PDB file of C-alpha atoms in Angstrom:
ATOM      1  CA  MET A   1      28.782 -45.480 -30.842  1.00  0.00           C
ATOM      2  CA  GLU A   2      27.242 -42.006 -31.076  1.00  0.00           C
ATOM      3  CA  ALA A   3      23.946 -43.393 -32.394  1.00  0.00           C
ATOM      4  CA  LEU A   4      23.364 -45.447 -29.239  1.00  0.00           C
ATOM      5  CA  ARG A   5      21.175 -44.105 -26.477  1.00  0.00           C
ATOM      6  CA  GLN A   6      22.970 -42.416 -23.669  1.00  0.00           C
ATOM      7  CA  HIS A   7      21.833 -41.811 -20.131  1.00  0.00           C
ATOM      8  CA  LYS A   8      20.562 -38.276 -19.642  1.00  0.00           C
ATOM      9  CA  PRO A   9      21.573 -36.722 -16.319  1.00  0.00           C
ATOM     10  CA  THR A  10      18.720 -36.218 -13.880  1.00  0.00           C
ATOM     11  CA  ARG A  11      17.596 -32.761 -13.019  1.00  0.00           C
ATOM     12  CA  GLY A  12      18.930 -31.416  -9.749  1.00  0.00           C
ATOM     13  CA  LEU A  13      16.985 -29.870  -6.908  1.00  0.00           C
ATOM     14  CA  ARG A  14      16.163 -26.229  -7.481  1.00  0.00           C
ATOM     15  CA  ARG A  15      17.273 -23.977  -4.697  1.00  0.00           C
ATOM     16  CA  THR A  16      15.717 -20.668  -3.752  1.00  0.00           C
ATOM     17  CA  THR A  17      17.168 -17.966  -1.624  1.00  0.00           C
ATOM     18  CA  ALA A  18      15.520 -16.734   1.543  1.00  0.00           C
ATOM     19  CA  ALA A  19      14.972 -13.345  -0.103  1.00  0.00           C
ATOM     20  CA  LYS A  20      12.798 -14.870  -2.820  1.00  0.00           C
ATOM     21  CA  ARG A  21      10.736 -16.898  -0.360  1.00  0.00           C
ATOM     22  CA  THR A  22       9.848 -14.134   2.070  1.00  0.00           C
ATOM     23  CA  TRP A  23       8.998 -11.076   0.003  1.00  0.00           C
ATOM     24  CA  VAL A  24       5.299 -11.329   0.969  1.00  0.00           C
ATOM     25  CA  PRO A  25       4.502  -9.755   4.357  1.00  0.00           C
ATOM     26  CA  GLU A  26       2.775 -12.015   6.874  1.00  0.00           C
ATOM     27  CA  GLU A  27      -0.305  -9.778   7.102  1.00  0.00           C
ATOM     28  CA  LEU A  28      -0.976 -10.155   3.347  1.00  0.00           C
ATOM     29  CA  ARG A  29      -1.065 -13.962   3.342  1.00  0.00           C
ATOM     30  CA  ILE A  30      -4.288 -15.606   2.204  1.00  0.00           C
ATOM     31  CA  VAL A  31      -4.985 -17.020   5.689  1.00  0.00           C
ATOM     32  CA  HIS A  32      -5.755 -13.467   6.856  1.00  0.00           C
ATOM     33  CA  ARG A  33      -8.325 -12.885   4.100  1.00  0.00           C
ATOM     34  CA  PRO A  34     -11.833 -12.116   5.453  1.00  0.00           C
ATOM     35  CA  GLU A  35     -14.383 -14.941   5.480  1.00  0.00           C
ATOM     36  CA  GLU A  36     -16.760 -13.091   3.128  1.00  0.00           C
ATOM     37  CA  VAL A  37     -14.062 -13.162   0.452  1.00  0.00           C
ATOM     38  CA  THR A  38     -13.178 -16.810   1.031  1.00  0.00           C
ATOM     39  CA  GLN A  39     -16.813 -17.959   0.835  1.00  0.00           C
ATOM     40  CA  ARG A  40     -17.595 -15.813  -2.245  1.00  0.00           C
ATOM     41  CA  LEU A  41     -20.522 -14.098  -0.512  1.00  0.00           C
ATOM     42  CA  ILE A  42     -20.349 -10.732  -2.270  1.00  0.00           C
ATOM     43  CA  PRO A  43     -19.025  -9.631  -5.672  1.00  0.00           C
ATOM     44  CA  GLY A  44     -16.013  -7.385  -6.037  1.00  0.00           C
ATOM     45  CA  HIS A  45     -13.233  -9.725  -4.996  1.00  0.00           C
ATOM     46  CA  TRP A  46     -10.863 -10.860  -7.734  1.00  0.00           C
ATOM     47  CA  GLU A  47      -8.262 -13.547  -8.395  1.00  0.00           C
ATOM     48  CA  GLY A  48      -5.392 -12.675 -10.705  1.00  0.00           C
ATOM     49  CA  ASP A  49      -2.735 -14.526 -12.637  1.00  0.00           C
ATOM     50  CA  LEU A  50      -0.357 -14.075 -15.545  1.00  0.00           C
ATOM     51  CA  ILE A  51      -0.225 -16.102 -18.757  1.00  0.00           C
ATOM     52  CA  LYS A  52       3.172 -15.968 -20.435  1.00  0.00           C
ATOM     53  CA  GLY A  53       3.688 -16.505 -24.152  1.00  0.00           C
ATOM     54  CA  ASP A  54       6.556 -18.015 -26.120  1.00  0.00           C
ATOM     55  CA  PHE A  55       9.986 -17.319 -24.660  1.00  0.00           C
ATOM     56  CA  ASN A  56       8.342 -15.116 -21.957  1.00  0.00           C
ATOM     57  CA  CYS A  57       8.154 -12.294 -24.509  1.00  0.00           C
ATOM     58  CA  SER A  58       4.433 -11.573 -24.252  1.00  0.00           C
ATOM     59  CA  CYS A  59       1.997 -11.693 -21.352  1.00  0.00           C
ATOM     60  CA  VAL A  60      -1.702 -11.443 -20.638  1.00  0.00           C
ATOM     61  CA  GLY A  61      -3.008 -10.835 -17.144  1.00  0.00           C
ATOM     62  CA  THR A  62      -6.221 -12.534 -16.078  1.00  0.00           C
ATOM     63  CA  LEU A  63      -8.634 -11.259 -13.470  1.00  0.00           C
ATOM     64  CA  VAL A  64     -11.548 -13.478 -12.428  1.00  0.00           C
ATOM     65  CA  GLU A  65     -14.275 -12.157 -10.150  1.00  0.00           C
ATOM     66  CA  ARG A  66     -14.725 -14.798  -7.440  1.00  0.00           C
ATOM     67  CA  LYS A  67     -18.533 -14.788  -7.107  1.00  0.00           C
ATOM     68  CA  THR A  68     -19.733 -14.255 -10.687  1.00  0.00           C
ATOM     69  CA  ARG A  69     -16.662 -15.729 -12.482  1.00  0.00           C
ATOM     70  CA  PHE A  70     -16.574 -12.662 -14.747  1.00  0.00           C
ATOM     71  CA  VAL A  71     -13.215 -12.589 -16.564  1.00  0.00           C
ATOM     72  CA  VAL A  72     -11.152  -9.527 -17.493  1.00  0.00           C
ATOM     73  CA  LEU A  73      -8.033  -9.883 -19.648  1.00  0.00           C
ATOM     74  CA  CYS A  74      -5.216  -7.357 -19.303  1.00  0.00           C
ATOM     75  CA  LYS A  75      -2.876  -6.856 -22.248  1.00  0.00           C
ATOM     76  CA  MET A  76       0.673  -6.173 -21.094  1.00  0.00           C
ATOM     77  CA  ASP A  77       3.712  -4.842 -22.896  1.00  0.00           C
ATOM     78  CA  GLY A  78       6.055  -7.280 -21.142  1.00  0.00           C
ATOM     79  CA  CYS A  79       6.352  -9.657 -18.211  1.00  0.00           C
ATOM     80  CA  THR A  80       7.970  -7.360 -15.650  1.00  0.00           C
ATOM     81  CA  ALA A  81       6.433  -6.133 -12.412  1.00  0.00           C
ATOM     82  CA  GLU A  82       6.058  -2.638 -13.873  1.00  0.00           C
ATOM     83  CA  ASN A  83       4.192  -4.007 -16.907  1.00  0.00           C
ATOM     84  CA  ALA A  84       1.876  -6.023 -14.655  1.00  0.00           C
ATOM     85  CA  LEU A  85       1.237  -2.959 -12.506  1.00  0.00           C
ATOM     86  CA  GLU A  86       0.289  -0.844 -15.535  1.00  0.00           C
ATOM     87  CA  GLY A  87      -1.828  -3.577 -17.157  1.00  0.00           C
ATOM     88  CA  PHE A  88      -3.826  -4.463 -14.047  1.00  0.00           C
ATOM     89  CA  THR A  89      -4.283  -0.802 -13.090  1.00  0.00           C
ATOM     90  CA  ARG A  90      -5.499   0.145 -16.577  1.00  0.00           C
ATOM     91  CA  GLN A  91      -8.146  -2.600 -16.681  1.00  0.00           C
ATOM     92  CA  MET A  92      -9.324  -2.396 -13.072  1.00  0.00           C
ATOM     93  CA  LYS A  93      -9.830   1.372 -13.270  1.00  0.00           C
ATOM     94  CA  LYS A  94     -12.444   0.701 -15.971  1.00  0.00           C
ATOM     95  CA  LEU A  95     -14.550  -1.303 -13.499  1.00  0.00           C
ATOM     96  CA  PRO A  96     -17.208   0.272 -11.257  1.00  0.00           C
ATOM     97  CA  HIS A  97     -15.838   1.262  -7.859  1.00  0.00           C
ATOM     98  CA  CYS A  98     -18.290  -1.100  -6.104  1.00  0.00           C
ATOM     99  CA  LEU A  99     -16.525  -4.046  -7.813  1.00  0.00           C
ATOM    100  CA  LEU A 100     -13.085  -3.187  -6.451  1.00  0.00           C
ATOM    101  CA  GLY A 101     -12.903  -4.957  -3.106  1.00  0.00           C
ATOM    102  CA  SER A 102      -9.763  -7.059  -3.124  1.00  0.00           C
ATOM    103  CA  LEU A 103      -7.355  -9.028  -5.301  1.00  0.00           C
ATOM    104  CA  THR A 104      -5.874 -12.441  -4.502  1.00  0.00           C
ATOM    105  CA  TYR A 105      -2.697 -13.314  -6.386  1.00  0.00           C
ATOM    106  CA  ASP A 106      -0.050 -16.015  -6.421  1.00  0.00           C
ATOM    107  CA  ARG A 107       3.511 -15.260  -5.346  1.00  0.00           C
ATOM    108  CA  GLY A 108       4.867 -14.522  -8.800  1.00  0.00           C
ATOM    109  CA  THR A 109       7.611 -11.928  -9.022  1.00  0.00           C
ATOM    110  CA  GLU A 110       5.433  -9.888 -11.385  1.00  0.00           C
ATOM    111  CA  MET A 111       3.557  -8.641  -8.305  1.00  0.00           C
ATOM    112  CA  THR A 112       6.523  -7.138  -6.472  1.00  0.00           C
ATOM    113  CA  CYS A 113       4.986  -3.697  -7.152  1.00  0.00           C
ATOM    114  CA  TYR A 114       1.953  -4.626  -5.037  1.00  0.00           C
ATOM    115  CA  PRO A 115       2.145  -1.584  -2.685  1.00  0.00           C
ATOM    116  CA  GLU A 116       1.717   0.749  -5.661  1.00  0.00           C
ATOM    117  CA  LEU A 117      -1.202  -1.328  -6.999  1.00  0.00           C
ATOM    118  CA  MET A 118      -2.934  -1.207  -3.602  1.00  0.00           C
ATOM    119  CA  LYS A 119      -2.417   2.556  -3.471  1.00  0.00           C
ATOM    120  CA  ARG A 120      -3.592   3.262  -7.029  1.00  0.00           C
ATOM    121  CA  LEU A 121      -6.768   1.183  -6.787  1.00  0.00           C
ATOM    122  CA  ASN A 122      -7.459   1.507  -3.046  1.00  0.00           C
ATOM    123  CA  ILE A 123      -7.986  -2.265  -2.704  1.00  0.00           C
ATOM    124  CA  ASP A 124      -6.820  -5.017  -0.377  1.00  0.00           C
ATOM    125  CA  LEU A 125      -4.352  -7.529  -1.773  1.00  0.00           C
ATOM    126  CA  TRP A 126      -3.834 -11.107  -0.592  1.00  0.00           C
ATOM    127  CA  PHE A 127      -1.144 -13.577  -1.630  1.00  0.00           C
ATOM    128  CA  ALA A 128      -1.706 -17.329  -1.941  1.00  0.00           C
ATOM    129  CA  ASP A 129       0.445 -19.816  -0.071  1.00  0.00           C
ATOM    130  CA  PRO A 130       3.479 -21.120  -1.960  1.00  0.00           C
ATOM    131  CA  HIS A 131       2.835 -24.111  -4.222  1.00  0.00           C
ATOM    132  CA  ALA A 132      -0.922 -23.899  -3.588  1.00  0.00           C
ATOM    133  CA  PRO A 133      -3.218 -24.628  -6.529  1.00  0.00           C
TER     134      PRO A 133
END
C-alpha cells in the first residue's frame, strides 16, 4: 500500500501581516519617480536587486544603470539588510559622483536600511510596486 501514489496536499494561501506590506513610505513609491528617470533620459539612475545562493547563505547585489545598462556586482557577506547596506555602499562609492542620481529597488526586506543608504550616498531611492516585474 505504501508504494501507491498518494494525494499531496495543496499549498495554502500565504498570508502577510500589515507591517510587512506597508514598510515603504508613500513618497518613495515608484509612481513618484521623476519622468527623466522613468524615460531613461540621463545616466546615473540605477536599478538594484539581490541574487541569493543555495540555502540563502550567500548573496550578490546587482546594480544596473538604466540608460547605459552598465552592470555592477556587489559581493555581500550575508543576506541581511546590514550586509546589503554595506555591499551597495562599498560599490557605489567607487562610482563617479555624477553617476549617483537615484536607485530603484524592489520591496525586499534586505532594503529596510534604506534611510542610511540614502544618507551615506546622498541619492534618491524609489521602491517598485508589490508584485511588479
